[in-house]
mmCIF file of C-alpha atoms and ligand atoms in Angstrom:
data_model
loop_
_atom_site.group_PDB
_atom_site.id
_atom_site.type_symbol
_atom_site.label_atom_id
_atom_site.label_comp_id
_atom_site.label_asym_id
_atom_site.label_seq_id
_atom_site.Cartn_x
_atom_site.Cartn_y
_atom_site.Cartn_z
ATOM 1 C CA MET A 1020 107.597 61.040 112.303
ATOM 2 C CA VAL A 1021 107.149 65.103 111.044
ATOM 3 C CA THR A 1022 109.141 65.163 107.640
ATOM 4 C CA LYS A 1023 107.444 69.000 106.918
ATOM 5 C CA THR A 1024 108.195 72.287 109.400
ATOM 6 C CA VAL A 1025 106.169 75.104 108.441
ATOM 7 C CA ASP A 1026 107.520 78.159 110.932
ATOM 8 C CA LEU A 1027 104.873 80.325 111.466
ATOM 9 C CA ARG A 1028 106.304 81.603 114.858
ATOM 10 C CA SER A 1029 107.221 85.311 113.487
ATOM 11 C CA ASP A 1030 108.886 87.071 110.605
ATOM 12 C CA THR A 1031 111.952 87.007 112.215
ATOM 13 C CA VAL A 1032 112.506 82.386 112.129
ATOM 14 C CA THR A 1033 113.893 83.117 108.126
ATOM 15 C CA LYS A 1034 116.693 81.631 107.311
ATOM 16 C CA PRO A 1035 119.138 83.835 104.843
ATOM 17 C CA THR A 1036 119.081 83.157 101.340
ATOM 18 C CA GLU A 1037 121.283 81.678 98.857
ATOM 19 C CA LEU A 1038 122.312 84.976 97.710
ATOM 20 C CA MET A 1039 122.289 86.494 101.302
ATOM 21 C CA ARG A 1040 124.704 83.881 102.567
ATOM 22 C CA ALA A 1041 126.905 84.489 99.042
ATOM 23 C CA ALA A 1042 126.964 88.530 99.947
ATOM 24 C CA MET A 1043 127.957 87.800 103.116
ATOM 25 C CA ALA A 1044 130.860 85.567 102.265
ATOM 26 C CA ASN A 1045 132.169 88.050 99.654
ATOM 27 C CA ALA A 1046 131.615 91.307 101.856
ATOM 28 C CA GLU A 1047 133.853 94.145 101.681
ATOM 29 C CA VAL A 1048 134.405 94.943 105.419
ATOM 30 C CA ASP A 1049 136.331 97.030 107.452
ATOM 31 C CA ASP A 1050 136.276 98.464 111.371
ATOM 32 C CA ASP A 1051 132.747 100.024 111.530
ATOM 33 C CA VAL A 1052 133.592 101.511 114.968
ATOM 34 C CA LEU A 1053 136.392 103.233 113.013
ATOM 35 C CA GLY A 1054 134.572 104.649 111.077
ATOM 36 C CA SER A 1055 135.649 102.706 108.130
ATOM 37 C CA ASP A 1056 133.505 99.731 107.020
ATOM 38 C CA PRO A 1057 132.114 100.030 103.453
ATOM 39 C CA THR A 1058 129.625 98.061 103.409
ATOM 40 C CA THR A 1059 127.819 99.235 106.544
ATOM 41 C CA PHE A 1060 127.854 102.488 105.383
ATOM 42 C CA ARG A 1061 126.140 101.396 101.677
ATOM 43 C CA LEU A 1062 123.600 100.064 103.864
ATOM 44 C CA GLU A 1063 123.059 102.777 105.950
ATOM 45 C CA ALA A 1064 123.053 105.381 103.273
ATOM 46 C CA GLU A 1065 120.755 103.575 101.131
ATOM 47 C CA VAL A 1066 118.127 102.911 103.709
ATOM 48 C CA ALA A 1067 118.442 106.838 104.821
ATOM 49 C CA LYS A 1068 117.521 107.212 101.139
ATOM 50 C CA ILE A 1069 114.876 104.817 100.795
ATOM 51 C CA MET A 1070 113.057 106.450 104.017
ATOM 52 C CA GLY A 1071 113.851 110.337 102.662
ATOM 53 C CA LYS A 1072 116.068 110.907 105.953
ATOM 54 C CA GLU A 1073 119.572 112.842 105.854
ATOM 55 C CA ALA A 1074 121.351 109.754 107.406
ATOM 56 C CA GLY A 1075 121.161 106.054 108.978
ATOM 57 C CA LEU A 1076 122.747 103.791 111.768
ATOM 58 C CA PHE A 1077 123.022 100.441 111.635
ATOM 59 C CA VAL A 1078 122.237 98.837 114.906
ATOM 60 C CA PRO A 1079 122.207 95.107 116.400
ATOM 61 C CA SER A 1080 118.234 95.226 116.682
ATOM 62 C CA GLY A 1081 114.598 96.753 116.796
ATOM 63 C CA THR A 1082 114.914 96.936 120.704
ATOM 64 C CA MET A 1083 117.955 99.056 120.613
ATOM 65 C CA GLY A 1084 116.943 101.180 117.647
ATOM 66 C CA ASN A 1085 113.971 102.014 119.429
ATOM 67 C CA LEU A 1086 115.893 102.472 122.837
ATOM 68 C CA ILE A 1087 118.821 104.627 121.114
ATOM 69 C CA SER A 1088 116.038 106.867 119.258
ATOM 70 C CA VAL A 1089 113.730 107.574 122.237
ATOM 71 C CA LEU A 1090 117.407 108.289 124.359
ATOM 72 C CA VAL A 1091 118.775 111.064 121.940
ATOM 73 C CA HIS A 1092 114.971 112.795 121.794
ATOM 74 C CA CYS A 1093 114.820 112.881 125.459
ATOM 75 C CA ASP A 1094 118.491 113.078 126.520
ATOM 76 C CA ILE A 1095 117.374 114.953 129.748
ATOM 77 C CA ARG A 1096 116.378 112.431 132.644
ATOM 78 C CA GLY A 1097 112.471 112.984 133.757
ATOM 79 C CA SER A 1098 111.841 113.525 130.185
ATOM 80 C CA GLU A 1099 108.502 111.858 129.078
ATOM 81 C CA VAL A 1100 107.125 109.972 125.929
ATOM 82 C CA ILE A 1101 103.616 109.853 124.769
ATOM 83 C CA LEU A 1102 103.247 105.938 123.575
ATOM 84 C CA GLY A 1103 100.893 103.430 122.947
ATOM 85 C CA ASP A 1104 99.700 101.115 125.879
ATOM 86 C CA ASN A 1105 99.912 98.147 123.649
ATOM 87 C CA SER A 1106 103.256 99.257 121.730
ATOM 88 C CA HIS A 1107 105.897 97.235 121.590
ATOM 89 C CA VAL A 1108 108.557 99.644 123.318
ATOM 90 C CA HIS A 1109 106.087 100.168 126.392
ATOM 91 C CA ILE A 1110 105.694 96.553 126.473
ATOM 92 C CA PHE A 1111 107.939 93.922 125.308
ATOM 93 C CA GLU A 1112 111.537 96.367 125.302
ATOM 94 C CA ASN A 1113 112.218 95.584 128.866
ATOM 95 C CA GLY A 1114 111.245 99.425 130.115
ATOM 96 C CA GLY A 1115 114.738 100.292 128.911
ATOM 97 C CA ILE A 1116 113.647 104.033 128.409
ATOM 98 C CA ALA A 1117 113.444 104.069 132.349
ATOM 99 C CA THR A 1118 115.696 102.008 133.113
ATOM 100 C CA LEU A 1119 118.276 103.178 131.188
ATOM 101 C CA GLY A 1120 117.366 106.617 130.219
ATOM 102 C CA GLY A 1121 115.056 107.552 132.839
ATOM 103 C CA VAL A 1122 112.444 108.247 130.510
ATOM 104 C CA HIS A 1123 109.336 108.334 131.895
ATOM 105 C CA PRO A 1124 106.472 106.971 129.728
ATOM 106 C CA ARG A 1125 102.771 108.281 129.219
ATOM 107 C CA THR A 1126 101.006 105.971 127.800
ATOM 108 C CA VAL A 1127 97.589 106.465 125.973
ATOM 109 C CA LYS A 1128 95.206 103.758 124.677
ATOM 110 C CA ASN A 1129 95.962 101.710 121.510
ATOM 111 C CA ASN A 1130 92.877 101.583 119.679
ATOM 112 C CA ASP A 1131 91.921 97.903 117.941
ATOM 113 C CA ASP A 1132 93.752 99.699 114.793
ATOM 114 C CA GLY A 1133 96.920 100.473 116.348
ATOM 115 C CA THR A 1134 95.845 104.167 116.938
ATOM 116 C CA MET A 1135 95.788 106.449 119.343
ATOM 117 C CA ASN A 1136 93.332 109.091 119.466
ATOM 118 C CA ILE A 1137 94.542 112.135 118.647
ATOM 119 C CA GLU A 1138 93.162 114.399 121.036
ATOM 120 C CA LEU A 1139 93.953 111.406 124.247
ATOM 121 C CA ILE A 1140 97.391 112.364 122.869
ATOM 122 C CA GLU A 1141 97.487 115.910 122.806
ATOM 123 C CA ALA A 1142 95.556 115.524 126.496
ATOM 124 C CA ALA A 1143 98.575 113.605 127.416
ATOM 125 C CA ILE A 1144 100.910 116.411 126.650
ATOM 126 C CA ARG A 1145 101.953 118.022 129.921
ATOM 127 C CA ASN A 1146 101.842 121.949 130.257
ATOM 128 C CA PRO A 1147 104.865 123.455 130.881
ATOM 129 C CA SER A 1148 103.792 126.232 132.720
ATOM 130 C CA TRP A 1149 103.666 123.484 135.685
ATOM 131 C CA GLU A 1150 107.537 122.108 135.269
ATOM 132 C CA LEU A 1151 107.489 122.254 138.678
ATOM 133 C CA VAL A 1152 105.893 118.974 139.355
ATOM 134 C CA TYR A 1153 105.038 117.354 135.596
ATOM 135 C CA PRO A 1154 107.233 115.444 133.520
ATOM 136 C CA THR A 1155 108.735 117.170 130.491
ATOM 137 C CA THR A 1156 106.874 115.555 127.112
ATOM 138 C CA ARG A 1157 109.474 115.751 124.537
ATOM 139 C CA LEU A 1158 108.586 112.760 122.455
ATOM 140 C CA ILE A 1159 105.224 110.780 120.979
ATOM 141 C CA CYS A 1160 106.335 107.631 119.950
ATOM 142 C CA LEU A 1161 103.810 105.814 117.056
ATOM 143 C CA GLU A 1162 104.081 101.976 116.069
ATOM 144 C CA ASN A 1163 103.796 101.452 112.681
ATOM 145 C CA SER A 1164 102.697 98.148 111.428
ATOM 146 C CA HIS A 1165 101.111 97.864 114.951
ATOM 147 C CA ALA A 1166 102.407 94.478 115.884
ATOM 148 C CA ASN A 1167 99.936 93.715 118.722
ATOM 149 C CA SER A 1168 97.199 94.624 117.224
ATOM 150 C CA GLY A 1169 97.900 92.365 114.213
ATOM 151 C CA GLY A 1170 99.847 94.456 111.940
ATOM 152 C CA ARG A 1171 97.323 96.923 111.503
ATOM 153 C CA CYS A 1172 98.693 99.945 109.218
ATOM 154 C CA LEU A 1173 98.583 103.519 110.466
ATOM 155 C CA SER A 1174 97.502 105.580 107.506
ATOM 156 C CA VAL A 1175 99.529 108.590 106.118
ATOM 157 C CA GLU A 1176 96.648 110.683 107.283
ATOM 158 C CA TYR A 1177 96.956 109.988 110.456
ATOM 159 C CA THR A 1178 100.422 110.373 110.700
ATOM 160 C CA ASP A 1179 100.671 113.537 109.139
ATOM 161 C CA LYS A 1180 98.322 114.587 111.938
ATOM 162 C CA VAL A 1181 100.236 113.263 115.001
ATOM 163 C CA GLY A 1182 103.677 114.835 112.887
ATOM 164 C CA GLU A 1183 101.254 118.022 113.380
ATOM 165 C CA LEU A 1184 100.573 117.979 116.888
ATOM 166 C CA ALA A 1185 104.298 117.237 117.688
ATOM 167 C CA LYS A 1186 105.431 120.140 115.836
ATOM 168 C CA LYS A 1187 102.126 122.645 117.405
ATOM 169 C CA HIS A 1188 103.745 121.374 121.039
ATOM 170 C CA ASP A 1189 107.469 121.421 119.911
ATOM 171 C CA LEU A 1190 107.874 117.966 120.312
ATOM 172 C CA LYS A 1191 109.808 114.922 118.143
ATOM 173 C CA LEU A 1192 108.158 111.995 116.945
ATOM 174 C CA HIS A 1193 109.796 109.018 116.017
ATOM 175 C CA ILE A 1194 108.178 105.727 114.331
ATOM 176 C CA ASP A 1195 108.639 102.257 115.560
ATOM 177 C CA GLY A 1196 109.125 100.696 111.574
ATOM 178 C CA ALA A 1197 109.936 97.605 112.859
ATOM 179 C CA ARG A 1198 107.200 96.575 109.959
ATOM 180 C CA ILE A 1199 106.952 99.855 107.900
ATOM 181 C CA PHE A 1200 107.551 98.110 104.703
ATOM 182 C CA ASN A 1201 104.978 95.907 105.715
ATOM 183 C CA ALA A 1202 102.379 98.790 105.737
ATOM 184 C CA ALA A 1203 103.511 100.679 103.115
ATOM 185 C CA THR A 1204 102.712 97.906 101.063
ATOM 186 C CA ALA A 1205 99.541 97.490 102.361
ATOM 187 C CA LEU A 1206 98.485 100.998 102.195
ATOM 188 C CA GLY A 1207 100.341 100.952 98.880
ATOM 189 C CA VAL A 1208 101.889 104.340 99.927
ATOM 190 C CA PRO A 1209 105.658 105.195 99.197
ATOM 191 C CA VAL A 1210 107.841 104.161 102.329
ATOM 192 C CA ASP A 1211 109.352 107.878 102.578
ATOM 193 C CA ARG A 1212 105.866 109.626 102.309
ATOM 194 C CA LEU A 1213 104.759 107.415 105.219
ATOM 195 C CA VAL A 1214 107.593 108.660 107.749
ATOM 196 C CA GLN A 1215 107.949 112.084 106.404
ATOM 197 C CA PRO A 1216 106.608 113.424 109.148
ATOM 198 C CA ALA A 1217 108.972 111.708 111.847
ATOM 199 C CA ASP A 1218 111.920 112.606 112.786
ATOM 200 C CA SER A 1219 113.547 109.452 113.624
ATOM 201 C CA VAL A 1220 112.445 105.682 112.078
ATOM 202 C CA SER A 1221 113.525 102.304 113.660
ATOM 203 C CA VAL A 1222 113.629 99.943 110.319
ATOM 204 C CA CYS A 1223 114.246 95.849 111.023
ATOM 205 C CA LEU A 1224 115.707 94.100 108.596
ATOM 206 C CA SER A 1225 115.517 91.257 110.202
ATOM 207 C CA LYS A 1226 111.554 90.691 110.014
ATOM 208 C CA GLY A 1227 109.281 90.574 106.926
ATOM 209 C CA LEU A 1228 112.545 91.597 104.907
ATOM 210 C CA GLY A 1229 114.145 87.959 106.244
ATOM 211 C CA ALA A 1230 117.897 89.649 106.780
ATOM 212 C CA PRO A 1231 119.762 87.273 109.844
ATOM 213 C CA VAL A 1232 120.221 90.661 111.928
ATOM 214 C CA GLY A 1233 119.651 94.135 112.471
ATOM 215 C CA SER A 1234 117.935 97.109 112.276
ATOM 216 C CA VAL A 1235 118.746 100.597 110.715
ATOM 217 C CA ILE A 1236 117.948 103.987 112.280
ATOM 218 C CA VAL A 1237 117.540 106.796 110.085
ATOM 219 C CA GLY A 1238 117.006 110.411 110.975
ATOM 220 C CA SER A 1239 118.983 114.047 110.460
ATOM 221 C CA LYS A 1240 122.499 113.873 110.546
ATOM 222 C CA SER A 1241 122.781 115.615 113.887
ATOM 223 C CA PHE A 1242 120.231 112.830 115.167
ATOM 224 C CA ILE A 1243 122.336 109.910 114.090
ATOM 225 C CA THR A 1244 125.739 111.645 115.356
ATOM 226 C CA LYS A 1245 123.788 111.621 118.674
ATOM 227 C CA ALA A 1246 122.815 107.720 117.828
ATOM 228 C CA ARG A 1247 126.274 106.369 116.813
ATOM 229 C CA ARG A 1248 127.627 107.552 120.338
ATOM 230 C CA LEU A 1249 124.976 106.057 122.570
ATOM 231 C CA ARG A 1250 124.916 102.815 120.186
ATOM 232 C CA LYS A 1251 128.457 102.679 121.842
ATOM 233 C CA THR A 1252 127.746 103.401 125.148
ATOM 234 C CA LEU A 1253 125.193 100.448 125.047
ATOM 235 C CA GLY A 1254 127.901 98.135 123.847
ATOM 236 C CA GLY A 1255 126.835 98.504 120.310
ATOM 237 C CA GLY A 1256 129.938 99.641 118.346
ATOM 238 C CA MET A 1257 130.090 96.392 115.893
ATOM 239 C CA ARG A 1258 133.415 95.989 113.942
ATOM 240 C CA GLN A 1259 133.052 93.852 110.668
ATOM 241 C CA ASN A 1260 129.632 94.155 110.663
ATOM 242 C CA GLY A 1261 129.560 94.657 106.899
ATOM 243 C CA VAL A 1262 128.979 90.886 106.929
ATOM 244 C CA LEU A 1263 125.593 91.360 108.083
ATOM 245 C CA CYS A 1264 124.951 94.688 106.006
ATOM 246 C CA ALA A 1265 125.352 92.798 103.022
ATOM 247 C CA ALA A 1266 122.759 90.456 103.874
ATOM 248 C CA ALA A 1267 120.860 93.093 104.977
ATOM 249 C CA LEU A 1268 121.214 95.177 101.222
ATOM 250 C CA VAL A 1269 119.936 91.438 99.547
ATOM 251 C CA ALA A 1270 117.180 91.574 101.832
ATOM 252 C CA LEU A 1271 116.083 95.084 100.699
ATOM 253 C CA GLN A 1272 116.392 93.844 96.747
ATOM 254 C CA GLU A 1273 115.043 90.642 97.339
ATOM 255 C CA ASN A 1274 112.030 90.809 99.741
ATOM 256 C CA VAL A 1275 110.303 94.353 100.084
ATOM 257 C CA GLY A 1276 108.786 92.918 96.800
ATOM 258 C CA LYS A 1277 107.818 89.807 98.082
ATOM 259 C CA LEU A 1278 105.778 91.270 100.906
ATOM 260 C CA ASP A 1279 102.008 91.757 99.176
ATOM 261 C CA GLU A 1280 102.397 88.277 98.733
ATOM 262 C CA ASP A 1281 103.030 87.784 102.249
ATOM 263 C CA HIS A 1282 99.978 89.525 103.062
ATOM 264 C CA LYS A 1283 97.936 87.818 100.535
ATOM 265 C CA LYS A 1284 98.959 84.173 101.561
ATOM 266 C CA ALA A 1285 98.325 85.562 105.347
ATOM 267 C CA LYS A 1286 94.557 86.098 103.918
ATOM 268 C CA VAL A 1287 94.417 83.239 102.372
ATOM 269 C CA LEU A 1288 95.380 81.509 105.628
ATOM 270 C CA ALA A 1289 93.084 83.576 107.897
ATOM 271 C CA GLU A 1290 89.937 83.173 105.746
ATOM 272 C CA GLY A 1291 90.206 79.667 106.027
ATOM 273 C CA LEU A 1292 91.150 79.589 109.631
ATOM 274 C CA ASN A 1293 88.398 81.514 110.094
ATOM 275 C CA GLN A 1294 85.785 78.639 108.696
ATOM 276 C CA ILE A 1295 86.642 76.180 111.092
ATOM 277 C CA LYS A 1296 84.462 75.851 113.816
ATOM 278 C CA GLY A 1297 85.790 76.664 117.089
ATOM 279 C CA LEU A 1298 87.704 79.343 115.922
ATOM 280 C CA ARG A 1299 87.257 82.725 114.825
ATOM 281 C CA VAL A 1300 89.549 85.506 113.015
ATOM 282 C CA ASN A 1301 88.489 89.279 111.987
ATOM 283 C CA VAL A 1302 89.834 88.960 108.549
ATOM 284 C CA THR A 1303 88.996 92.124 107.850
ATOM 285 C CA ALA A 1304 91.866 93.266 110.460
ATOM 286 C CA VAL A 1305 94.052 91.079 108.849
ATOM 287 C CA GLU A 1306 95.933 93.708 106.785
ATOM 288 C CA THR A 1307 99.749 92.562 106.484
ATOM 289 C CA ASN A 1308 101.415 89.697 107.719
ATOM 290 C CA ILE A 1309 100.023 89.110 111.111
ATOM 291 C CA ILE A 1310 96.497 86.625 112.062
ATOM 292 C CA PHE A 1311 95.424 86.964 115.478
ATOM 293 C CA ILE A 1312 93.148 83.600 115.868
ATOM 294 C CA ASP A 1313 91.073 83.233 118.800
ATOM 295 C CA ILE A 1314 89.508 80.031 120.047
ATOM 296 C CA VAL A 1315 85.921 80.284 120.847
ATOM 297 C CA GLU A 1316 84.523 80.221 124.438
ATOM 298 C CA GLY A 1317 83.435 76.600 125.629
ATOM 299 C CA SER A 1318 85.709 75.000 122.991
ATOM 300 C CA LYS A 1319 87.024 71.619 124.101
ATOM 301 C CA ILE A 1320 90.810 72.762 123.124
ATOM 302 C CA THR A 1321 93.030 75.137 124.728
ATOM 303 C CA GLY A 1322 95.432 77.558 123.072
ATOM 304 C CA GLU A 1323 98.454 75.747 124.208
ATOM 305 C CA LYS A 1324 97.138 72.339 123.686
ATOM 306 C CA LEU A 1325 96.524 73.342 120.036
ATOM 307 C CA CYS A 1326 99.982 74.388 119.777
ATOM 308 C CA LYS A 1327 101.039 71.042 121.260
ATOM 309 C CA ASN A 1328 99.141 69.068 118.162
ATOM 310 C CA LEU A 1329 100.080 71.473 115.726
ATOM 311 C CA GLY A 1330 103.526 71.310 116.580
ATOM 312 C CA GLU A 1331 103.568 67.435 116.235
ATOM 313 C CA HIS A 1332 102.399 67.646 112.545
ATOM 314 C CA GLY A 1333 105.584 70.297 111.961
ATOM 315 C CA VAL A 1334 103.222 73.770 112.412
ATOM 316 C CA LEU A 1335 104.616 76.097 114.941
ATOM 317 C CA VAL A 1336 102.735 78.857 116.024
ATOM 318 C CA MET A 1337 102.837 80.995 118.772
ATOM 319 C CA PRO A 1338 100.282 81.432 121.685
ATOM 320 C CA GLU A 1339 99.313 84.815 122.949
ATOM 321 C CA THR A 1340 96.998 83.614 125.594
ATOM 322 C CA SER A 1341 95.763 80.667 126.536
ATOM 323 C CA SER A 1342 92.775 81.138 123.648
ATOM 324 C CA ARG A 1343 94.576 83.321 121.249
ATOM 325 C CA ILE A 1344 96.946 82.018 118.591
ATOM 326 C CA ARG A 1345 99.434 84.557 116.888
ATOM 327 C CA ILE A 1346 100.388 83.393 113.292
ATOM 328 C CA VAL A 1347 103.069 85.361 111.265
ATOM 329 C CA MET A 1348 103.109 85.388 107.602
ATOM 330 C CA HIS A 1349 107.015 85.551 105.498
ATOM 331 C CA HIS A 1350 108.530 84.638 102.717
ATOM 332 C CA GLN A 1351 109.647 81.196 103.140
ATOM 333 C CA ILE A 1352 105.880 80.161 103.486
ATOM 334 C CA SER A 1353 104.596 78.605 100.235
ATOM 335 C CA ALA A 1354 101.276 78.578 99.177
ATOM 336 C CA SER A 1355 101.338 74.585 99.381
ATOM 337 C CA ASP A 1356 102.421 75.533 103.774
ATOM 338 C CA VAL A 1357 99.224 77.333 103.790
ATOM 339 C CA GLN A 1358 97.267 74.935 102.245
ATOM 340 C CA TYR A 1359 98.850 72.148 104.918
ATOM 341 C CA THR A 1360 98.781 74.463 107.927
ATOM 342 C CA LEU A 1361 94.992 74.542 107.288
ATOM 343 C CA LEU A 1362 94.844 71.080 107.250
ATOM 344 C CA CYS A 1363 96.317 70.506 110.359
ATOM 345 C CA PHE A 1364 94.104 73.392 111.926
ATOM 346 C CA GLN A 1365 90.954 71.720 110.598
ATOM 347 C CA GLN A 1366 92.289 67.972 111.979
ATOM 348 C CA ALA A 1367 93.096 69.340 115.771
ATOM 349 C CA PHE A 1368 89.560 70.884 115.661
ATOM 350 C CA ALA A 1369 87.493 67.609 113.923
ATOM 351 C CA GLY A 1370 84.647 67.569 116.480
ATOM 352 C CA VAL A 1371 85.342 70.643 118.862
ATOM 353 C CA PRO A 1372 81.843 72.327 118.957
ATOM 354 C CA ASP A 1373 81.395 75.941 117.687
ATOM 355 C CA GLU A 1374 80.269 78.882 119.782
ATOM 356 C CA ASN A 1375 76.659 77.594 119.543
ATOM 357 C CA GLY A 1376 77.318 74.059 120.566
ATOM 358 C CA ASN A 1377 76.911 72.723 116.939
HETATM 359 C C1 LIG B 2207 106.769 96.213 116.470
HETATM 360 C C2 LIG B 2207 108.230 95.809 117.027
HETATM 361 N N1 LIG B 2207 109.025 96.759 117.253
HETATM 362 C C3 LIG B 2207 110.241 96.500 117.792
HETATM 363 C C4 LIG B 2207 110.528 95.177 117.804
HETATM 364 C C5 LIG B 2207 111.844 94.641 118.591
HETATM 365 O O1 LIG B 2207 112.611 94.214 117.325
HETATM 366 P P1 LIG B 2207 114.075 92.775 118.204
HETATM 367 O O2 LIG B 2207 113.731 91.947 118.115
HETATM 368 O O3 LIG B 2207 115.118 92.975 116.340
HETATM 369 O O4 LIG B 2207 114.378 93.750 119.197
HETATM 370 C C6 LIG B 2207 109.814 94.293 117.599
HETATM 371 C C7 LIG B 2207 109.930 92.744 117.282
HETATM 372 O O5 LIG B 2207 109.072 91.557 117.258
HETATM 373 C C8 LIG B 2207 108.615 94.756 117.468
HETATM 374 O O6 LIG B 2207 107.425 93.670 116.559
#
């Protein structure tokens, strides 16, 4: 019988801490749709201040945060957004920007490090003098850290360059900052500096920061006024959501400072996994809390089988493809959980030959 669970499927699996539960129980609340929930206001103001923006808006999820942001910037149907072909908004958000907002996605190839080449972004901007046939480019969207690239970080220099390009062409810049605190921590830069050129940022509180629910989008006061209205249209106006925001305020206090530790644990795990015959991890690409593990070609075990085998020992991981597994580190994984996970991978691979058949 399995007695231990090490849940590495995502950083969204964390359970609210005692302090979060206490804060939720004691939260001062009122009706947020009527504009009078004090705890929600506190969270929105706090996140806006941390991110160096004028105002914030609590939303139930990162997906809604990105959707609202894109739709506010692209408020005329047939607008176009330039975004990465491997970005969360493009791949994992049900095409909401197109189906609900009439926004046309113009994808640019994401490099392995999550960037898009600046020249390719510029080349994707539509020439306004051809407006009879072209959609109108209104927005560029970045993602930092970049989940599908294994949590890699976009630097201040890169973000600034994209911001300059956006300004030059009179476009807005949105950052999907679901894990922006991970990126700022890994880069060793203040988070407000990292997002300085952005007109809006969507910040998740329920990923590495461990809150049970929610994201905050930040931007100018006028952006947030429009976003608030759109949130209501989408059915996202909530009442006593101070109970959720109270937990998120604790998450900001408790867990931003733990992200560095999460990144170190991820590195230790990545290095250990890369030593196992039959597995390959690009350790240098592990910049934050996400690890992609490749099963080498010719190996006797598939991703699905490996996940099942690990699951029987209480180690929960996500298959990405038949030969790739994703692990996401978070604050509720201990150093001994990391060692236990390594042991479980080792036993699953005992006897499986490496890529040279040894
Ligand atoms: C980079 C990124 N953006 C946005 C989201 C969407 O967040 P949510 O699951 O809260 O809708 C995720 C979720 O994993 C994500 O990884």
